[in-house]
Tab-separated table of C-alpha atoms and ligand atoms in Angstrom:
chain	number	residue	atom	x	y	z
A	1	MET	CA	27.105	6.424	7.869
A	2	SER	CA	24.897	4.290	5.702
A	3	GLN	CA	21.252	5.242	5.529
A	4	LYS	CA	18.601	2.641	6.342
A	5	ILE	CA	16.397	1.522	3.512
A	6	VAL	CA	12.614	1.647	3.541
A	7	LEU	CA	10.454	-0.152	0.988
A	8	THR	CA	6.715	-0.068	0.343
A	9	ALA	CA	4.498	-1.161	-2.502
A	10	ASP	CA	0.986	-1.025	-3.887
A	11	ARG	CA	-0.832	-3.413	-6.171
A	12	PRO	CA	-1.908	-1.318	-9.169
A	13	THR	CA	-5.525	-2.434	-9.422
A	14	GLY	CA	-7.101	1.017	-9.194
A	15	CYS	CA	-6.398	4.637	-8.375
A	16	LEU	CA	-5.396	5.331	-4.783
A	17	HIS	CA	-7.984	6.627	-2.342
A	18	LEU	CA	-8.210	8.490	0.962
A	19	GLY	CA	-7.533	5.251	2.859
A	20	HIS	CA	-4.169	4.970	1.094
A	21	PHE	CA	-3.569	8.655	1.717
A	22	ILE	CA	-3.749	8.469	5.512
A	23	GLY	CA	-2.481	4.896	5.673
A	24	SER	CA	0.686	5.011	3.596
A	25	LEU	CA	1.045	7.945	1.207
A	26	LYS	CA	1.426	10.645	3.861
A	27	SER	CA	4.003	8.626	5.738
A	28	ARG	CA	5.998	8.029	2.540
A	29	VAL	CA	6.216	11.767	1.987
A	30	GLU	CA	7.843	12.056	5.422
A	31	LEU	CA	9.917	8.868	5.313
A	32	GLN	CA	11.643	9.883	2.078
A	33	HIS	CA	13.551	12.516	4.075
A	34	ILE	CA	14.626	10.090	6.803
A	35	TYR	CA	15.519	6.930	4.890
A	36	LYS	CA	16.542	5.883	1.406
A	37	GLN	CA	13.085	5.076	0.103
A	38	TYR	CA	11.980	2.614	-2.578
A	39	VAL	CA	8.354	2.529	-3.699
A	40	MET	CA	7.373	-0.379	-5.888
A	41	VAL	CA	4.380	-0.704	-8.177
A	42	ALA	CA	3.589	-4.377	-7.565
A	43	ASP	CA	2.209	-5.320	-10.966
A	44	VAL	CA	3.527	-8.896	-10.763
A	45	GLN	CA	1.820	-9.422	-7.421
A	46	ALA	CA	-1.388	-7.866	-8.771
A	47	LEU	CA	-1.288	-10.367	-11.635
A	48	THR	CA	-1.452	-13.279	-9.176
A	49	ASP	CA	-5.013	-12.051	-8.732
A	50	TYR	CA	-5.776	-10.542	-12.154
A	51	PHE	CA	-3.852	-12.778	-14.561
A	52	THR	CA	-7.033	-13.284	-16.593
A	53	ASN	CA	-7.516	-9.524	-16.864
A	54	PRO	CA	-4.034	-8.005	-17.203
A	55	THR	CA	-5.298	-4.681	-18.589
A	56	ARG	CA	-6.832	-3.930	-15.205
A	57	VAL	CA	-3.276	-4.019	-13.837
A	58	VAL	CA	-1.456	-2.462	-16.785
A	59	ASP	CA	-3.887	0.455	-17.059
A	60	ASN	CA	-3.416	1.341	-13.414
A	61	VAL	CA	0.381	1.402	-13.222
A	62	LEU	CA	0.750	5.023	-14.321
A	63	GLU	CA	-2.398	6.039	-12.417
A	64	VAL	CA	-0.801	4.878	-9.194
A	65	VAL	CA	2.458	6.639	-10.032
A	66	ALA	CA	0.470	9.813	-10.782
A	67	ASP	CA	-1.089	9.500	-7.322
A	68	TYR	CA	2.390	9.177	-5.786
A	69	ILE	CA	3.707	12.297	-7.446
A	70	SER	CA	0.576	14.331	-6.801
A	71	VAL	CA	0.706	13.768	-3.030
A	72	GLY	CA	4.364	14.791	-2.869
A	73	ILE	CA	6.443	11.649	-3.200
A	74	ASP	CA	9.511	13.148	-4.854
A	75	PRO	CA	11.002	10.994	-7.629
A	76	ASN	CA	14.334	12.772	-7.163
A	77	ILE	CA	14.779	11.266	-3.713
A	78	THR	CA	12.434	8.249	-3.774
A	79	THR	CA	13.117	5.453	-6.250
A	80	ILE	CA	9.773	4.600	-7.852
A	81	PHE	CA	9.947	1.404	-9.906
A	82	ILE	CA	7.828	-1.318	-11.509
A	83	GLN	CA	8.138	-4.845	-10.134
A	84	SER	CA	7.959	-6.629	-13.505
A	85	GLN	CA	10.953	-4.673	-14.778
A	86	ILE	CA	13.340	-6.154	-12.192
A	87	PRO	CA	14.318	-9.659	-13.403
A	88	ALA	CA	16.381	-10.355	-10.272
A	89	LEU	CA	13.179	-10.507	-8.215
A	90	PRO	CA	11.765	-13.766	-9.623
A	91	GLU	CA	15.277	-15.157	-9.690
A	92	LEU	CA	15.720	-14.502	-5.976
A	93	MET	CA	12.302	-16.001	-5.383
A	94	THR	CA	13.450	-19.256	-6.991
A	95	TYR	CA	16.177	-19.741	-4.386
A	96	TYR	CA	13.888	-18.756	-1.517
A	97	MET	CA	11.196	-21.225	-2.603
A	98	ASN	CA	13.436	-24.071	-1.444
A	99	LEU	CA	13.353	-22.685	2.069
A	100	VAL	CA	9.589	-22.471	2.579
A	101	SER	CA	7.266	-25.438	2.955
A	102	ILE	CA	3.854	-25.523	1.329
A	103	ALA	CA	2.334	-26.059	4.758
A	104	ARG	CA	4.012	-22.880	6.010
A	105	LEU	CA	2.627	-20.895	3.073
A	106	GLU	CA	-0.855	-22.168	3.663
A	107	ARG	CA	-0.589	-21.256	7.347
A	108	ASN	CA	0.137	-17.599	6.578
A	109	PRO	CA	-2.992	-15.889	7.985
A	110	THR	CA	-3.062	-13.198	5.294
A	111	VAL	CA	-2.904	-15.772	2.499
A	112	LYS	CA	-5.439	-17.984	4.265
A	113	ALA	CA	-7.927	-15.115	4.503
A	114	GLU	CA	-7.342	-14.117	0.891
A	115	ILE	CA	-7.859	-17.674	-0.364
A	116	ALA	CA	-11.149	-17.866	1.525
A	117	LEU	CA	-12.218	-14.472	0.176
A	118	ARG	CA	-11.496	-15.434	-3.419
A	119	LYS	CA	-13.207	-18.825	-3.079
A	120	PHE	CA	-10.265	-20.610	-4.733
A	121	GLU	CA	-10.970	-23.704	-2.628
A	122	GLU	CA	-9.035	-26.643	-4.124
A	123	SER	CA	-7.737	-24.763	-7.144
A	124	VAL	CA	-5.496	-22.074	-5.661
A	125	PRO	CA	-3.015	-21.027	-8.348
A	126	THR	CA	0.602	-21.764	-7.371
A	127	GLY	CA	1.515	-18.151	-8.142
A	128	PHE	CA	-1.013	-16.988	-5.594
A	129	VAL	CA	0.090	-19.186	-2.664
A	130	CYS	CA	3.691	-18.287	-3.405
A	131	TYR	CA	3.267	-14.531	-3.498
A	132	PRO	CA	4.619	-14.119	0.037
A	133	ILE	CA	7.907	-15.572	-1.246
A	134	SER	CA	7.894	-13.121	-4.105
A	135	GLN	CA	7.390	-10.440	-1.485
A	136	VAL	CA	10.450	-11.705	0.405
A	137	ALA	CA	12.391	-11.160	-2.808
A	138	ASP	CA	11.033	-7.594	-3.089
A	139	MET	CA	12.136	-6.707	0.397
A	140	THR	CA	15.493	-8.481	0.527
A	141	ALA	CA	16.595	-7.380	-2.963
A	142	PHE	CA	16.869	-3.814	-1.705
A	143	LYS	CA	18.126	-4.792	1.775
A	144	ALA	CA	15.176	-2.961	3.219
A	145	GLU	CA	15.190	-2.884	7.011
A	146	VAL	CA	12.058	-0.827	7.517
A	147	ILE	CA	8.733	-1.916	6.014
A	148	PRO	CA	5.739	0.380	6.635
A	149	VAL	CA	2.647	-1.819	6.639
A	150	GLY	CA	-0.897	-2.183	7.788
A	151	ASP	CA	-1.406	-4.864	10.432
A	152	ASP	CA	-2.717	-7.300	7.786
A	153	GLN	CA	0.819	-7.469	6.394
A	154	LEU	CA	2.569	-8.411	9.661
A	155	PRO	CA	2.515	-12.162	8.874
A	156	MET	CA	4.348	-11.373	5.622
A	157	ILE	CA	7.209	-9.754	7.454
A	158	GLU	CA	7.378	-12.559	9.979
A	159	GLN	CA	7.589	-15.061	7.156
A	160	ALA	CA	10.188	-12.966	5.339
A	161	ASN	CA	12.408	-12.862	8.407
A	162	GLU	CA	12.183	-16.651	8.689
A	163	VAL	CA	13.507	-16.942	5.140
A	164	VAL	CA	16.269	-14.426	5.810
A	165	ARG	CA	17.466	-16.269	8.931
A	166	LYS	CA	17.267	-19.647	7.237
A	167	PHE	CA	19.141	-18.470	4.154
A	168	ASN	CA	21.906	-16.695	6.067
A	169	LYS	CA	22.423	-19.687	8.364
A	170	LEU	CA	22.298	-22.333	5.665
A	171	TYR	CA	24.707	-20.584	3.316
A	172	ASN	CA	26.803	-19.034	6.044
A	173	THR	CA	26.353	-15.469	4.914
A	174	ASN	CA	24.893	-12.203	6.120
A	175	CYS	CA	23.909	-10.863	2.726
A	176	LEU	CA	20.203	-10.798	3.560
A	177	LYS	CA	18.878	-8.301	6.078
A	178	GLU	CA	16.089	-8.847	8.583
A	179	MET	CA	13.355	-6.233	8.464
A	180	LYS	CA	11.132	-4.502	10.959
A	181	PRO	CA	7.541	-3.475	10.353
A	182	TYR	CA	6.737	0.193	10.785
A	183	LEU	CA	3.100	0.487	11.766
A	184	SER	CA	1.359	3.689	10.831
A	185	ASN	CA	-0.668	4.956	13.801
A	186	THR	CA	-3.721	5.870	11.751
A	187	GLY	CA	-5.412	2.502	11.341
A	188	ARG	CA	-7.601	1.831	8.397
A	189	LEU	CA	-10.216	4.108	6.907
A	190	ALA	CA	-13.790	2.819	6.666
A	191	GLY	CA	-15.762	2.899	3.433
A	192	ILE	CA	-18.365	5.621	2.872
A	193	ASP	CA	-21.004	2.905	3.367
A	194	GLY	CA	-19.717	2.095	6.860
A	195	LYS	CA	-18.003	-1.161	5.821
A	196	ALA	CA	-14.720	-1.752	7.633
A	197	LYS	CA	-12.524	-1.031	4.637
A	198	ALA	CA	-12.626	1.499	1.825
A	199	SER	CA	-11.744	-0.205	-1.444
A	200	LYS	CA	-12.173	0.058	-5.161
A	201	SER	CA	-13.866	-3.320	-5.460
A	202	LEU	CA	-16.473	-2.415	-2.826
A	203	ASN	CA	-17.075	0.870	-4.655
A	204	ASN	CA	-17.064	2.747	-1.354
A	205	ALA	CA	-13.905	4.858	-1.530
A	206	ILE	CA	-13.138	8.491	-2.283
A	207	PHE	CA	-10.280	8.594	-4.777
A	208	LEU	CA	-7.587	11.250	-4.765
A	209	SER	CA	-8.395	11.840	-8.419
A	210	ASP	CA	-12.178	12.190	-7.942
A	211	GLU	CA	-13.660	15.400	-9.341
A	212	PRO	CA	-15.128	17.877	-6.794
A	213	GLU	CA	-18.757	16.971	-7.603
A	214	VAL	CA	-17.974	13.273	-7.117
A	215	VAL	CA	-16.324	13.918	-3.757
A	216	LYS	CA	-19.329	15.969	-2.695
A	217	GLN	CA	-21.805	13.344	-3.806
A	218	LYS	CA	-19.854	10.634	-1.943
A	219	VAL	CA	-19.658	12.715	1.239
A	220	TYR	CA	-23.383	13.446	1.161
A	221	SER	CA	-24.175	9.739	0.698
A	222	MET	CA	-22.075	8.690	3.701
A	223	PHE	CA	-23.469	6.324	6.277
A	224	THR	CA	-24.235	8.158	9.546
A	225	ASP	CA	-26.653	7.003	12.217
A	226	PRO	CA	-29.761	5.433	10.651
A	227	ASP	CA	-31.790	6.307	13.776
A	228	HIS	CA	-30.845	9.986	13.654
A	229	LEU	CA	-33.917	11.134	11.771
A	230	LYS	CA	-34.572	14.652	13.052
A	231	VAL	CA	-31.885	17.233	13.775
A	232	SER	CA	-33.113	17.354	17.363
A	233	ASP	CA	-32.712	13.571	17.854
A	234	PRO	CA	-29.686	12.350	19.794
A	235	GLY	CA	-27.212	10.739	17.377
A	236	LYS	CA	-24.611	7.974	17.544
A	237	VAL	CA	-20.968	8.811	16.928
A	238	GLU	CA	-19.628	5.229	16.880
A	239	GLY	CA	-19.856	3.715	13.420
A	240	ASN	CA	-20.729	7.138	11.991
A	241	VAL	CA	-18.583	7.481	8.879
A	242	VAL	CA	-18.720	11.283	8.771
A	243	PHE	CA	-17.095	11.442	12.211
A	244	MET	CA	-14.531	8.803	11.240
A	245	TYR	CA	-13.477	10.937	8.280
A	246	LEU	CA	-13.510	14.142	10.331
A	247	ASP	CA	-11.304	12.375	12.890
A	248	ALA	CA	-8.908	11.456	10.110
A	249	PHE	CA	-8.835	14.722	8.158
A	250	TYR	CA	-10.031	17.665	10.264
A	251	GLU	CA	-7.158	19.473	11.961
A	252	ASP	CA	-8.947	20.958	14.977
A	253	LYS	CA	-9.462	17.933	17.244
A	254	GLU	CA	-11.053	20.002	20.031
A	255	GLU	CA	-13.743	21.260	17.699
A	256	ILE	CA	-14.484	17.673	16.632
A	257	ALA	CA	-14.793	16.636	20.269
A	258	SER	CA	-17.338	19.361	20.913
A	259	LEU	CA	-19.280	18.536	17.729
A	260	LYS	CA	-19.460	14.929	18.905
A	261	GLU	CA	-20.923	16.062	22.250
A	262	GLN	CA	-23.551	18.175	20.491
A	263	TYR	CA	-24.411	15.336	18.120
A	264	LYS	CA	-24.877	12.877	20.976
A	265	LYS	CA	-27.166	15.283	22.829
A	266	GLY	CA	-29.216	16.125	19.755
A	267	GLY	CA	-29.519	19.334	17.803
A	268	LEU	CA	-26.741	18.831	15.276
A	269	GLY	CA	-27.806	17.766	11.794
A	270	ASP	CA	-26.026	15.349	9.456
A	271	MET	CA	-26.078	17.974	6.710
A	272	THR	CA	-24.071	20.445	8.792
A	273	LEU	CA	-21.441	17.798	9.469
A	274	LYS	CA	-21.350	16.606	5.881
A	275	SER	CA	-20.889	20.146	4.674
A	276	LEU	CA	-17.973	20.612	7.088
A	277	LEU	CA	-16.398	17.356	5.905
A	278	ASN	CA	-16.957	18.210	2.254
A	279	ASP	CA	-15.232	21.598	2.691
A	280	THR	CA	-12.341	19.922	4.501
A	281	LEU	CA	-11.789	17.272	1.845
A	282	GLN	CA	-12.248	19.659	-1.075
A	283	LYS	CA	-9.605	21.996	0.361
A	284	MET	CA	-7.193	19.126	0.917
A	285	LEU	CA	-7.733	17.586	-2.531
A	286	ILE	CA	-7.405	20.748	-4.653
A	287	PRO	CA	-3.586	20.883	-4.782
A	288	ILE	CA	-3.378	17.101	-5.248
A	289	ARG	CA	-5.830	17.134	-8.148
A	290	GLU	CA	-4.151	20.148	-9.766
A	291	LYS	CA	-0.738	18.529	-9.551
A	292	ARG	CA	-2.089	15.283	-10.970
A	293	LYS	CA	-3.676	17.032	-13.942
A	294	ALA	CA	-0.375	18.662	-14.897
A	295	LEU	CA	1.456	15.308	-15.192
A	296	THR	CA	2.085	13.933	-18.654
A	297	LYS	CA	2.297	10.279	-19.588
A	298	LYS	CA	5.822	10.814	-20.885
A	299	TYR	CA	6.954	12.306	-17.566
A	300	LEU	CA	5.425	9.406	-15.590
A	301	LEU	CA	6.982	6.812	-17.895
A	302	ASP	CA	10.388	8.473	-17.526
A	303	ILE	CA	10.101	8.326	-13.749
A	304	CYS	CA	9.242	4.617	-13.892
A	305	MET	CA	12.013	3.851	-16.348
A	306	ASN	CA	14.734	5.709	-14.478
A	307	GLY	CA	13.560	4.290	-11.168
A	308	SER	CA	13.423	0.767	-12.555
A	309	LEU	CA	16.921	1.065	-14.013
A	310	SER	CA	18.404	2.132	-10.717
A	311	ALA	CA	16.385	-0.460	-8.774
A	312	ARG	CA	17.678	-3.101	-11.173
A	313	LYS	CA	21.283	-2.310	-10.279
A	314	ILE	CA	20.635	-2.743	-6.568
A	315	ALA	CA	18.633	-5.964	-7.011
A	316	ASP	CA	21.279	-7.412	-9.361
A	317	GLN	CA	23.951	-6.799	-6.735
A	318	THR	CA	21.909	-8.665	-4.099
A	319	LEU	CA	21.267	-11.498	-6.543
A	320	TYR	CA	25.009	-11.705	-7.174
A	321	GLU	CA	25.647	-12.002	-3.421
A	322	VAL	CA	22.918	-14.616	-3.040
A	323	LYS	CA	24.296	-16.746	-5.878
A	324	ASN	CA	27.779	-16.341	-4.472
A	325	ALA	CA	26.600	-17.567	-1.070
A	326	ILE	CA	25.048	-20.646	-2.671
A	327	GLY	CA	28.143	-21.110	-4.828
A	328	ILE	CA	26.584	-20.879	-8.258
A	329	ASN	CA	28.454	-17.900	-9.701
A	330	TYR	CA	30.472	-20.141	-12.012
A	331	PHE	CA	31.863	-17.539	-14.351
A	332	ASN	CA	32.047	-14.241	-12.511
A	333	LYS	CA	33.220	-14.878	-8.966
B	401	LIG	N1	1.250	-7.099	-0.484
B	401	LIG	C1	1.300	-5.666	-0.598
B	401	LIG	C2	-0.140	-5.132	-0.775
B	401	LIG	O1	-1.023	-5.883	-1.133
B	401	LIG	C3	2.128	-5.179	-1.748
B	401	LIG	C4	3.567	-5.588	-1.697
B	401	LIG	C5	4.242	-6.303	-2.639
B	401	LIG	C6	4.513	-5.257	-0.679
B	401	LIG	N2	5.547	-6.427	-2.269
B	401	LIG	C7	5.754	-5.797	-1.094
B	401	LIG	C8	4.428	-4.519	0.520
B	401	LIG	C9	6.910	-5.636	-0.333
B	401	LIG	C10	5.585	-4.371	1.289
B	401	LIG	C11	6.810	-4.937	0.863
B	401	LIG	O2	-0.352	-3.976	-0.596
């Protein structure tokens, strides 16, 4: 009878790009018809990284929501909300913090890699090391059982389930639900420069909101095979970004296979492939860009406000159950 709950989130530190599109946005458009879906704009989590530059986060909240709506996430069936507007989340986090050791946090491979990347060394902010616990609050507050993630987030779910089991056992309750990761089969999209990951900070991503000329310019600057100098030269398909993007976005897989054969033999130019990719992306992005342009700030704010109000009710109910399990609901049992 009851529908399973699915929850996903993005840190609002920039507009969303084609990597997000194949990695999570497309699957959200489908999942909203199968599950009760919550999509959270993780501004609080983004601040663990950008607390010295909050406008970078604040200015991107509505941009990210505009991306959601323009790809077809339907605010009438998906609850879109803003993390900072749900006070129960940090409150839940407080109770979960007792159940996680500092050593366990520092062992989390995702956090470990991020600390190294940011060169925090001895001065890691407490808020940063603890963000996995905040993420446990995000997931458990809505009793989400299905969490679509990239493989870099698997340690987060493992850690969350540890907290859930510990809490339920310790306080003899079943108010928290264990969750399962839902891995999208599309892997991650490389940057236009050939780096493993497309991202705003590396300046190597094609954004959903990019204007046609920008998309074209990015496609034509893509990394291919540096040794493929003349059209007649044999070319390399592995590591060739144009083929990676064609694999991800071009419908006719047989045609791609035959283009790859031609390219390997020699006689197929980069420009021909780039023009095919450009046409493919332009066609795909037109309706998204048009939809995005028609959105007003007022409409986006209303979506966030209504979503946050309904998310608040659900999270408050979970918080009530959690406090009840601990025994600290003194006045409203
Ligand atoms: N850590 C996620 C990211 O960087 C964002 C996130 C915050 C999240 N809370 C979550 C993802 C809860 C899944 C579930 O993209």
